[in-house]
Short mmCIF file of N, CA and C in Angstrom, two decimals:
data_model
loop_
_atom_site.label_atom_id
_atom_site.label_comp_id
_atom_site.label_asym_id
_atom_site.label_seq_id
_atom_site.Cartn_x
_atom_site.Cartn_y
_atom_site.Cartn_z
N GLY A 1 -38.06 48.24 -7.72
CA GLY A 1 -37.06 47.45 -8.75
C GLY A 1 -35.91 47.90 -8.59
N ASP A 2 -35.25 47.54 -9.60
CA ASP A 2 -33.89 48.01 -10.01
C ASP A 2 -33.69 49.02 -11.08
N HIS A 3 -32.58 49.86 -10.86
CA HIS A 3 -32.67 51.09 -11.80
C HIS A 3 -31.35 50.94 -12.25
N TRP A 4 -31.07 50.86 -13.55
CA TRP A 4 -30.09 50.94 -14.35
C TRP A 4 -29.57 52.02 -15.45
N VAL A 5 -28.51 52.41 -15.28
CA VAL A 5 -28.37 53.47 -16.32
C VAL A 5 -26.94 53.32 -17.21
N TYR A 6 -27.16 53.03 -18.51
CA TYR A 6 -26.30 52.84 -19.56
C TYR A 6 -26.23 54.16 -20.33
N THR A 7 -24.95 54.33 -20.69
CA THR A 7 -24.58 55.39 -21.67
C THR A 7 -24.09 54.60 -22.74
N PRO A 8 -24.39 54.48 -23.89
CA PRO A 8 -23.75 54.04 -25.20
C PRO A 8 -22.75 54.71 -25.61
N PRO A 9 -21.89 54.37 -26.26
CA PRO A 9 -20.50 54.67 -26.72
C PRO A 9 -20.72 55.59 -27.83
N ALA A 10 -21.86 55.49 -28.82
CA ALA A 10 -21.92 56.19 -29.91
C ALA A 10 -23.48 56.43 -30.09
N ALA A 11 -24.08 57.44 -31.07
CA ALA A 11 -25.26 57.68 -31.28
C ALA A 11 -25.55 56.59 -32.28
N GLY A 12 -27.01 56.41 -32.38
CA GLY A 12 -27.33 55.25 -33.14
C GLY A 12 -28.69 54.69 -32.69
N ASP A 13 -29.19 53.61 -33.41
CA ASP A 13 -30.08 52.55 -32.94
C ASP A 13 -29.55 51.67 -32.35
N PHE A 14 -30.46 51.34 -31.20
CA PHE A 14 -29.79 49.86 -30.37
C PHE A 14 -30.77 49.11 -30.30
N GLU A 15 -30.38 47.95 -29.95
CA GLU A 15 -31.62 46.87 -29.61
C GLU A 15 -31.37 46.59 -28.31
N LEU A 16 -32.46 46.68 -27.22
CA LEU A 16 -32.37 46.31 -25.80
C LEU A 16 -33.17 45.15 -25.50
N THR A 17 -32.64 44.14 -25.06
CA THR A 17 -33.32 43.08 -24.56
C THR A 17 -33.31 42.74 -22.87
N VAL A 18 -34.30 42.59 -22.59
CA VAL A 18 -34.50 42.67 -21.09
C VAL A 18 -35.12 41.11 -20.49
N LEU A 19 -34.26 40.75 -19.80
CA LEU A 19 -34.44 39.44 -19.13
C LEU A 19 -34.92 39.12 -17.83
N VAL A 20 -35.97 38.66 -17.22
CA VAL A 20 -36.36 38.36 -15.89
C VAL A 20 -36.08 36.90 -15.66
N ASP A 21 -35.45 36.44 -14.69
CA ASP A 21 -35.44 35.22 -14.37
C ASP A 21 -34.75 34.27 -15.56
N GLY A 22 -34.04 35.15 -16.39
CA GLY A 22 -33.41 34.39 -17.82
C GLY A 22 -34.37 34.51 -18.65
N GLU A 23 -35.53 34.86 -18.77
CA GLU A 23 -36.62 34.79 -19.67
C GLU A 23 -36.77 36.21 -20.12
N PRO A 24 -37.06 36.16 -21.54
CA PRO A 24 -37.38 37.69 -22.05
C PRO A 24 -38.55 38.29 -21.84
N VAL A 25 -38.60 39.49 -21.56
CA VAL A 25 -40.04 40.11 -21.13
C VAL A 25 -40.69 40.36 -22.42
N ALA A 26 -41.93 40.23 -22.43
CA ALA A 26 -42.76 40.10 -23.51
C ALA A 26 -42.73 41.66 -24.29
N GLY A 27 -42.75 41.57 -25.63
CA GLY A 27 -42.51 42.73 -26.38
C GLY A 27 -41.12 43.06 -26.97
N GLY A 28 -40.41 42.39 -26.20
CA GLY A 28 -38.85 42.73 -26.30
C GLY A 28 -38.28 41.65 -27.62
N PRO A 29 -37.17 42.34 -28.01
CA PRO A 29 -36.08 43.23 -28.04
C PRO A 29 -36.89 44.47 -28.23
N PHE A 30 -36.25 45.47 -27.47
CA PHE A 30 -36.78 46.81 -27.69
C PHE A 30 -35.87 47.53 -28.61
N THR A 31 -36.14 48.66 -29.39
CA THR A 31 -35.52 49.55 -30.20
C THR A 31 -35.02 50.54 -29.54
N VAL A 32 -34.08 51.17 -29.15
CA VAL A 32 -33.51 52.57 -28.44
C VAL A 32 -32.91 53.39 -29.56
N GLN A 33 -33.37 54.65 -29.58
CA GLN A 33 -32.41 55.55 -30.51
C GLN A 33 -31.92 56.49 -29.73
N VAL A 34 -30.40 56.77 -29.80
CA VAL A 34 -29.58 57.27 -29.06
C VAL A 34 -29.21 58.56 -29.83
N ALA A 35 -29.68 59.73 -29.17
CA ALA A 35 -29.24 61.24 -30.10
C ALA A 35 -27.71 61.32 -29.91
N GLU A 36 -27.26 62.40 -30.92
CA GLU A 36 -25.86 62.53 -30.67
C GLU A 36 -25.43 63.17 -29.49
N GLY A 37 -26.26 63.89 -28.76
CA GLY A 37 -25.79 64.83 -27.48
C GLY A 37 -25.50 63.61 -26.35
N ASN A 38 -26.53 62.52 -26.56
CA ASN A 38 -26.63 61.62 -25.34
C ASN A 38 -25.42 60.54 -25.49
N ALA A 39 -24.73 60.67 -26.35
CA ALA A 39 -23.74 59.42 -26.73
C ALA A 39 -22.66 59.64 -25.81
N GLY A 40 -21.68 58.61 -25.68
CA GLY A 40 -20.36 58.72 -24.95
C GLY A 40 -20.54 58.96 -23.27
N ALA A 41 -19.75 58.29 -22.65
CA ALA A 41 -19.86 58.24 -21.33
C ALA A 41 -19.17 59.51 -20.78
N ALA A 42 -19.83 59.91 -19.84
CA ALA A 42 -18.98 61.30 -19.20
C ALA A 42 -17.68 60.93 -18.53
N GLU A 43 -16.64 61.64 -18.78
CA GLU A 43 -15.15 61.24 -18.24
C GLU A 43 -15.02 62.13 -17.13
N SER A 44 -15.42 61.84 -16.00
CA SER A 44 -14.95 62.61 -14.78
C SER A 44 -13.81 61.98 -14.00
N GLU A 45 -13.30 61.01 -14.46
CA GLU A 45 -12.07 60.39 -13.84
C GLU A 45 -10.97 60.89 -14.69
N THR A 46 -9.97 61.16 -14.06
CA THR A 46 -8.51 61.33 -14.80
C THR A 46 -7.86 59.87 -15.18
N GLU A 47 -6.97 59.83 -16.08
CA GLU A 47 -6.33 58.76 -16.26
C GLU A 47 -5.83 57.92 -15.04
N ASP A 48 -5.27 59.00 -14.19
CA ASP A 48 -4.35 58.20 -12.86
C ASP A 48 -5.36 57.68 -12.13
N GLU A 49 -6.48 58.14 -11.89
CA GLU A 49 -7.58 57.71 -10.93
C GLU A 49 -7.88 56.21 -11.51
N THR A 50 -7.93 56.16 -12.86
CA THR A 50 -8.48 54.95 -13.67
C THR A 50 -7.34 54.05 -13.44
N GLU A 51 -5.89 54.22 -13.36
CA GLU A 51 -4.93 53.23 -13.09
C GLU A 51 -5.00 52.87 -11.77
N ALA A 52 -5.26 53.74 -10.71
CA ALA A 52 -5.13 53.55 -9.17
C ALA A 52 -6.24 52.66 -8.98
N MET A 53 -7.40 52.93 -9.55
CA MET A 53 -8.56 52.16 -9.25
C MET A 53 -8.30 50.54 -9.97
N THR A 54 -7.92 50.62 -11.07
CA THR A 54 -7.50 49.44 -11.62
C THR A 54 -6.42 48.72 -10.74
N ALA A 55 -5.48 49.06 -10.08
CA ALA A 55 -4.50 48.62 -9.31
C ALA A 55 -5.20 48.04 -7.94
N ALA A 56 -6.03 48.81 -7.32
CA ALA A 56 -6.97 48.27 -6.33
C ALA A 56 -7.76 47.21 -6.65
N GLN A 57 -8.09 47.22 -7.83
CA GLN A 57 -9.21 46.24 -8.24
C GLN A 57 -8.25 45.02 -8.23
N ARG A 58 -7.16 45.10 -8.95
CA ARG A 58 -6.11 43.90 -9.10
C ARG A 58 -6.08 43.22 -7.85
N LYS A 59 -5.62 44.28 -6.57
CA LYS A 59 -5.27 43.65 -5.47
C LYS A 59 -6.40 43.02 -4.89
N ALA A 60 -7.75 43.71 -5.02
CA ALA A 60 -8.80 43.08 -4.45
C ALA A 60 -9.23 41.78 -5.14
N ALA A 61 -8.94 41.51 -6.47
CA ALA A 61 -9.27 40.52 -7.02
C ALA A 61 -7.95 39.21 -6.64
N LYS A 62 -6.67 39.66 -6.44
CA LYS A 62 -5.81 38.83 -5.67
C LYS A 62 -6.06 38.39 -4.52
N ALA A 63 -6.41 39.33 -3.76
CA ALA A 63 -7.05 38.99 -2.48
C ALA A 63 -8.22 37.86 -2.48
N ALA A 64 -9.19 38.02 -3.28
CA ALA A 64 -10.13 37.20 -3.31
C ALA A 64 -9.90 35.96 -3.79
N ARG A 65 -9.08 35.82 -4.71
CA ARG A 65 -8.37 34.24 -5.34
C ARG A 65 -7.46 33.78 -4.32
N ARG A 66 -6.75 34.51 -3.60
CA ARG A 66 -6.28 33.86 -2.53
C ARG A 66 -6.93 33.06 -1.09
N ALA A 67 -7.99 34.08 -1.07
CA ALA A 67 -9.28 33.59 -0.19
C ALA A 67 -9.88 32.21 -0.55
N GLU A 68 -10.07 32.27 -1.88
CA GLU A 68 -10.80 31.33 -2.57
C GLU A 68 -10.05 29.85 -2.34
N ARG A 69 -8.71 30.24 -2.81
CA ARG A 69 -7.78 29.00 -2.81
C ARG A 69 -7.68 28.59 -1.16
N GLU A 70 -7.60 29.41 -0.26
CA GLU A 70 -7.48 28.95 1.12
C GLU A 70 -8.95 28.10 1.76
N ALA A 71 -9.84 28.76 1.11
CA ALA A 71 -11.22 28.16 1.34
C ALA A 71 -11.23 26.75 0.88
N LYS A 72 -10.58 26.66 -0.40
CA LYS A 72 -10.75 25.28 -0.98
C LYS A 72 -9.70 24.47 -0.43
N ARG A 73 -8.70 24.78 0.09
CA ARG A 73 -7.57 24.08 1.07
C ARG A 73 -8.35 23.78 2.06
N ALA A 74 -8.96 24.53 3.09
CA ALA A 74 -9.65 24.17 4.04
C ALA A 74 -10.64 23.13 4.03
N ALA A 75 -11.56 23.40 2.90
CA ALA A 75 -12.74 22.15 2.55
C ALA A 75 -12.26 20.75 2.35
N GLU A 76 -10.97 21.01 1.59
CA GLU A 76 -10.24 19.68 1.32
C GLU A 76 -9.83 18.87 2.62
N LYS A 77 -9.41 19.64 3.33
CA LYS A 77 -8.54 19.24 4.57
C LYS A 77 -9.80 18.78 5.66
N ALA A 78 -10.74 19.70 5.47
CA ALA A 78 -12.06 18.89 6.37
C ALA A 78 -12.59 17.59 5.94
N ALA A 79 -12.81 17.72 4.46
CA ALA A 79 -13.17 16.50 3.93
C ALA A 79 -12.41 15.16 4.07
N LEU A 80 -10.98 15.55 4.08
CA LEU A 80 -10.13 14.27 4.27
C LEU A 80 -10.09 14.00 5.71
N LYS A 81 -10.18 15.04 6.84
CA LYS A 81 -10.17 14.51 8.13
C LYS A 81 -11.53 13.63 8.51
N ALA A 82 -12.71 13.97 7.77
CA ALA A 82 -14.05 13.23 7.81
C ALA A 82 -13.77 11.79 7.32
N GLU A 83 -13.07 12.00 6.01
CA GLU A 83 -13.03 10.66 5.49
C GLU A 83 -11.99 9.69 6.28
N ARG A 84 -11.21 10.27 6.84
CA ARG A 84 -10.14 9.50 7.93
C ARG A 84 -10.87 8.91 9.08
N GLU A 85 -11.95 9.94 9.60
CA GLU A 85 -12.50 9.59 10.91
C GLU A 85 -13.68 8.53 10.73
N LEU A 86 -14.41 8.37 9.48
CA LEU A 86 -15.00 7.62 8.98
C LEU A 86 -14.38 6.04 8.68
N GLN A 87 -13.10 6.33 8.24
CA GLN A 87 -12.52 4.76 8.06
C GLN A 87 -12.11 4.07 9.36
N LYS A 88 -11.55 5.34 10.27
CA LYS A 88 -11.26 4.85 11.63
C LYS A 88 -12.35 4.00 12.37
N LEU A 89 -13.91 4.54 12.21
CA LEU A 89 -14.79 3.86 12.67
C LEU A 89 -15.18 2.75 12.00
N LYS A 90 -14.93 2.79 10.65
CA LYS A 90 -15.28 1.52 10.00
C LYS A 90 -14.25 0.38 10.60
N ASN A 91 -13.07 0.66 10.88
CA ASN A 91 -12.05 -0.30 11.21
C ASN A 91 -12.31 -0.82 12.62
N GLN A 92 -12.90 0.23 13.52
CA GLN A 92 -13.24 -0.14 14.74
C GLN A 92 -14.32 -1.12 14.84
N GLU A 93 -15.46 -0.92 14.13
CA GLU A 93 -16.49 -1.76 14.01
C GLU A 93 -15.87 -3.27 13.57
N MET A 94 -15.38 -3.15 12.53
CA MET A 94 -14.93 -4.54 12.02
C MET A 94 -14.16 -5.24 13.11
N VAL A 95 -13.39 -4.59 13.85
CA VAL A 95 -12.40 -5.44 14.88
C VAL A 95 -13.52 -5.69 16.14
N ARG A 96 -14.45 -5.09 16.39
CA ARG A 96 -15.52 -5.44 17.25
C ARG A 96 -16.13 -6.57 16.73
N ARG A 97 -16.43 -6.46 15.57
CA ARG A 97 -17.18 -7.61 15.13
C ARG A 97 -16.43 -9.00 15.26
N LEU A 98 -15.23 -8.67 14.54
CA LEU A 98 -14.10 -10.03 14.51
C LEU A 98 -13.99 -10.58 16.05
N ALA A 99 -13.89 -9.60 17.17
CA ALA A 99 -13.77 -9.97 18.47
C ALA A 99 -14.83 -10.60 18.93
N GLN A 100 -16.15 -10.24 18.56
CA GLN A 100 -17.34 -10.89 18.91
C GLN A 100 -17.40 -12.36 18.28
N GLU A 101 -17.18 -12.48 17.14
CA GLU A 101 -17.31 -13.65 16.51
C GLU A 101 -16.24 -14.74 17.12
N ALA A 102 -14.97 -14.15 17.39
CA ALA A 102 -13.89 -15.20 18.14
C ALA A 102 -14.16 -15.53 19.60
N LEU A 103 -15.07 -14.36 20.36
CA LEU A 103 -15.50 -14.82 21.43
C LEU A 103 -16.55 -16.09 21.37
N ALA A 104 -17.31 -15.81 20.51
CA ALA A 104 -18.32 -16.72 19.99
C ALA A 104 -17.85 -18.15 20.04
N ARG A 105 -16.90 -18.27 19.22
CA ARG A 105 -16.45 -19.56 18.77
C ARG A 105 -15.64 -20.26 20.01
N LYS A 106 -15.15 -19.45 20.96
CA LYS A 106 -14.24 -19.80 22.16
C LYS A 106 -15.54 -20.22 23.01
N GLN A 107 -16.34 -19.70 23.28
CA GLN A 107 -17.37 -19.98 24.15
C GLN A 107 -18.07 -21.42 23.92
N GLN A 108 -18.38 -21.56 22.51
CA GLN A 108 -18.54 -22.88 21.87
C GLN A 108 -17.79 -24.09 21.95
N GLU A 109 -16.46 -23.58 22.01
CA GLU A 109 -15.45 -24.77 22.00
C GLU A 109 -15.28 -25.44 23.88
N LEU A 110 -15.71 -24.02 24.60
CA LEU A 110 -15.70 -24.29 25.90
C LEU A 110 -16.73 -25.54 26.25
N ARG A 111 -18.10 -24.87 25.58
CA ARG A 111 -18.97 -25.53 25.91
C ARG A 111 -18.92 -27.07 25.33
N VAL A 112 -18.57 -27.43 24.39
CA VAL A 112 -18.38 -28.92 23.68
C VAL A 112 -17.16 -29.52 24.74
N GLU A 113 -16.26 -28.79 25.24
CA GLU A 113 -14.99 -29.39 25.98
C GLU A 113 -15.83 -29.71 27.36
N GLN A 114 -16.57 -28.76 28.00
CA GLN A 114 -17.32 -29.13 29.16
C GLN A 114 -18.28 -30.56 28.89
N GLU A 115 -18.97 -30.31 27.83
CA GLU A 115 -19.97 -31.66 27.60
C GLU A 115 -19.19 -33.17 27.68
N GLU A 116 -18.00 -32.86 26.89
CA GLU A 116 -17.42 -34.15 26.80
C GLU A 116 -16.63 -34.83 28.00
N ARG A 117 -16.29 -33.63 29.13
CA ARG A 117 -15.89 -34.00 30.26
C ARG A 117 -16.81 -34.44 31.01
N ARG A 118 -17.99 -34.03 30.84
CA ARG A 118 -19.16 -34.58 31.76
C ARG A 118 -19.48 -35.99 31.39
N LYS A 119 -19.18 -36.20 30.11
CA LYS A 119 -19.72 -37.59 29.84
C LYS A 119 -18.57 -38.55 30.09
N ARG A 120 -17.08 -38.16 29.90
CA ARG A 120 -16.31 -38.93 30.42
C ARG A 120 -16.30 -39.12 32.01
N SER A 121 -16.77 -38.11 32.67
CA SER A 121 -16.85 -38.56 34.16
C SER A 121 -17.99 -39.15 34.79
N SER A 122 -19.14 -39.44 33.86
CA SER A 122 -20.32 -40.06 34.13
C SER A 122 -20.07 -41.50 34.13
N ALA A 123 -19.05 -42.21 33.83
CA ALA A 123 -19.01 -43.64 33.69
C ALA A 123 -17.51 -43.85 33.89
N LYS A 124 -17.56 -44.84 35.10
CA LYS A 124 -16.04 -45.40 35.81
C LYS A 124 -15.84 -46.76 35.33
N ARG A 125 -14.67 -47.04 34.97
CA ARG A 125 -14.57 -48.70 34.78
C ARG A 125 -14.15 -49.24 36.33
N THR A 126 -14.65 -50.29 36.62
CA THR A 126 -14.20 -51.15 37.65
C THR A 126 -13.42 -52.32 37.24
N GLY A 127 -12.85 -52.94 38.25
CA GLY A 127 -12.40 -54.17 38.01
C GLY A 127 -13.36 -55.29 37.35
N GLY A 128 -12.70 -56.32 36.55
CA GLY A 128 -13.49 -57.26 35.97
C GLY A 128 -14.40 -56.87 34.74
N GLY A 129 -13.91 -55.70 34.32
CA GLY A 129 -14.69 -55.00 32.96
C GLY A 129 -15.77 -54.51 32.99
N PHE A 130 -16.10 -54.29 34.14
CA PHE A 130 -17.73 -53.66 34.59
C PHE A 130 -17.50 -51.94 34.39
N VAL A 131 -18.53 -51.52 33.83
CA VAL A 131 -18.55 -49.87 33.58
C VAL A 131 -19.82 -49.64 34.61
N ILE A 132 -19.52 -48.33 35.59
CA ILE A 132 -20.39 -48.04 36.38
C ILE A 132 -20.98 -46.73 35.78
N LYS A 133 -22.00 -46.35 35.54
CA LYS A 133 -22.45 -45.06 35.04
C LYS A 133 -22.95 -44.23 36.39
N TYR A 134 -22.59 -43.00 36.17
CA TYR A 134 -22.89 -42.13 37.34
C TYR A 134 -23.63 -41.05 36.82
N ASN A 135 -25.12 -40.94 36.81
CA ASN A 135 -26.04 -39.86 36.32
C ASN A 135 -26.42 -38.74 37.34
N ASN A 136 -25.46 -38.41 38.27
CA ASN A 136 -25.64 -37.27 39.24
C ASN A 136 -25.19 -36.23 38.98
N TRP A 137 -24.89 -35.83 37.68
CA TRP A 137 -24.38 -34.37 37.27
C TRP A 137 -25.64 -33.60 37.15
N VAL A 138 -25.08 -32.39 37.89
CA VAL A 138 -26.10 -31.25 37.97
C VAL A 138 -26.24 -30.39 36.65
N ASP A 139 -27.28 -30.14 36.03
CA ASP A 139 -27.02 -29.54 34.74
C ASP A 139 -27.15 -27.95 34.97
N SER A 140 -26.91 -27.24 34.00
CA SER A 140 -26.89 -25.59 34.06
C SER A 140 -27.71 -25.03 34.40
N GLU A 141 -29.16 -25.63 34.41
CA GLU A 141 -30.15 -24.97 34.83
C GLU A 141 -30.49 -25.22 36.17
N GLY A 142 -29.68 -25.72 37.20
CA GLY A 142 -29.73 -26.02 38.71
C GLY A 142 -30.32 -27.13 38.93
N GLY A 143 -30.87 -27.67 38.02
CA GLY A 143 -31.78 -29.26 38.72
C GLY A 143 -30.70 -30.28 38.13
N GLU A 144 -30.96 -31.53 38.79
CA GLU A 144 -30.19 -32.60 38.70
C GLU A 144 -30.52 -33.20 37.25
N ALA A 145 -29.55 -33.96 36.66
CA ALA A 145 -29.86 -34.36 35.28
C ALA A 145 -30.82 -35.37 35.56
N PRO A 146 -31.57 -35.94 34.47
CA PRO A 146 -32.66 -36.89 34.39
C PRO A 146 -32.16 -38.15 34.90
N GLY A 147 -32.92 -39.06 35.55
CA GLY A 147 -32.47 -40.48 35.94
C GLY A 147 -31.45 -40.46 37.13
N SER A 148 -31.27 -39.29 37.71
CA SER A 148 -30.29 -39.20 38.85
C SER A 148 -30.66 -40.17 39.93
N PRO A 149 -29.73 -41.08 40.47
CA PRO A 149 -29.87 -42.12 41.56
C PRO A 149 -30.26 -41.21 43.04
N LEU A 150 -30.10 -39.95 43.02
CA LEU A 150 -30.13 -39.24 44.30
C LEU A 150 -31.61 -38.79 44.25
N GLY A 151 -32.27 -38.55 43.05
CA GLY A 151 -33.50 -37.90 43.34
C GLY A 151 -33.60 -36.62 43.80
N PRO A 152 -34.89 -35.99 43.61
CA PRO A 152 -35.02 -34.73 44.54
C PRO A 152 -35.02 -34.70 45.77
N ARG A 153 -34.54 -33.65 46.57
CA ARG A 153 -34.59 -33.52 47.86
C ARG A 153 -35.87 -33.37 48.54
N PRO A 154 -36.15 -33.92 49.62
CA PRO A 154 -37.24 -33.59 50.42
C PRO A 154 -37.64 -32.12 50.75
N PRO A 155 -38.52 -31.59 51.18
CA PRO A 155 -38.66 -30.02 51.44
C PRO A 155 -38.25 -30.04 52.94
N SER A 156 -37.20 -29.03 53.21
CA SER A 156 -36.58 -28.84 54.27
C SER A 156 -37.31 -27.96 55.40
N SER A 157 -37.34 -28.37 56.84
CA SER A 157 -38.09 -27.57 57.53
C SER A 157 -37.30 -26.43 58.09
N GLY A 158 -36.01 -26.26 57.69
CA GLY A 158 -35.39 -25.27 58.07
C GLY A 158 -34.49 -25.54 59.29
N ARG A 159 -34.80 -26.72 60.10
CA ARG A 159 -34.04 -27.00 61.28
C ARG A 159 -33.13 -28.37 61.06
N LEU A 160 -32.36 -28.53 61.94
CA LEU A 160 -31.50 -29.56 61.80
C LEU A 160 -32.16 -30.76 62.32
N PRO A 161 -31.79 -32.13 61.94
CA PRO A 161 -32.79 -33.31 62.47
C PRO A 161 -32.22 -33.58 63.91
N SER A 162 -33.00 -33.81 64.57
CA SER A 162 -32.68 -34.52 65.96
C SER A 162 -33.15 -36.19 66.16
N ARG A 163 -32.44 -36.60 67.18
CA ARG A 163 -32.33 -37.91 67.57
C ARG A 163 -34.07 -38.18 67.69
N SER A 164 -34.70 -37.50 68.15
CA SER A 164 -36.19 -37.70 68.45
C SER A 164 -37.00 -37.82 67.03
N ASP A 165 -36.44 -37.24 66.06
CA ASP A 165 -36.77 -37.26 64.60
C ASP A 165 -36.84 -38.54 63.95
N SER A 166 -35.81 -39.55 64.60
CA SER A 166 -35.36 -40.72 64.04
C SER A 166 -36.54 -41.81 64.37
N VAL A 167 -36.68 -42.53 63.29
CA VAL A 167 -37.80 -43.64 63.28
C VAL A 167 -37.01 -45.00 63.50
N LEU A 168 -37.44 -45.85 64.71
CA LEU A 168 -37.04 -47.13 64.71
C LEU A 168 -37.70 -48.13 64.29
#
C-alpha cells in the first residue's frame, strides 16, 4: 500500500480520519498523541531554496495552464470542424434528395406527355367527319397494343421468302 509521513506543526492530541475510496475506515477517527520532541517539520531547506522552488512551481503551473488552454482550444477547434463536416454532409444529403424528387417529377411529366402524344396519334381525321383509329402502337413492354390490326407475326424460319413459297 501507500506510506504517508506527516509531521504535525505542534505537540498535542490530533484526530486522524482515514478514507478508502471516499469511505471512512472502520474504527476511525483515530486519536494520535504527538510528543514535544516529534513536533515541527524539519527545516532542511533554506529560504532561498524555498523561493526558488516556488518560482519553479509557478513556472510549471503557468506552463500547465497554458497547455490546458491550448488543449481546450484544440478540442473546440476539432469539435467545430466536426460540426461543419456534419452540416456539410446534411446539406449534401438534402440536395441529393431534392434532385431525386425533381428527377422523379420530370420523369412522370414525360410519361404523361408521351401517353398524350400516343393517344393523339392513334386517331386521324379524314374527310367527311370520319375518324379512323389506329391501334398499332407498340407499348413499352415490347409487345403490340391490344386490338392491333396487325396482330402477332408468324414465326420466321430465318430465311427470306422465295417465289416457290407463294401459293396460287
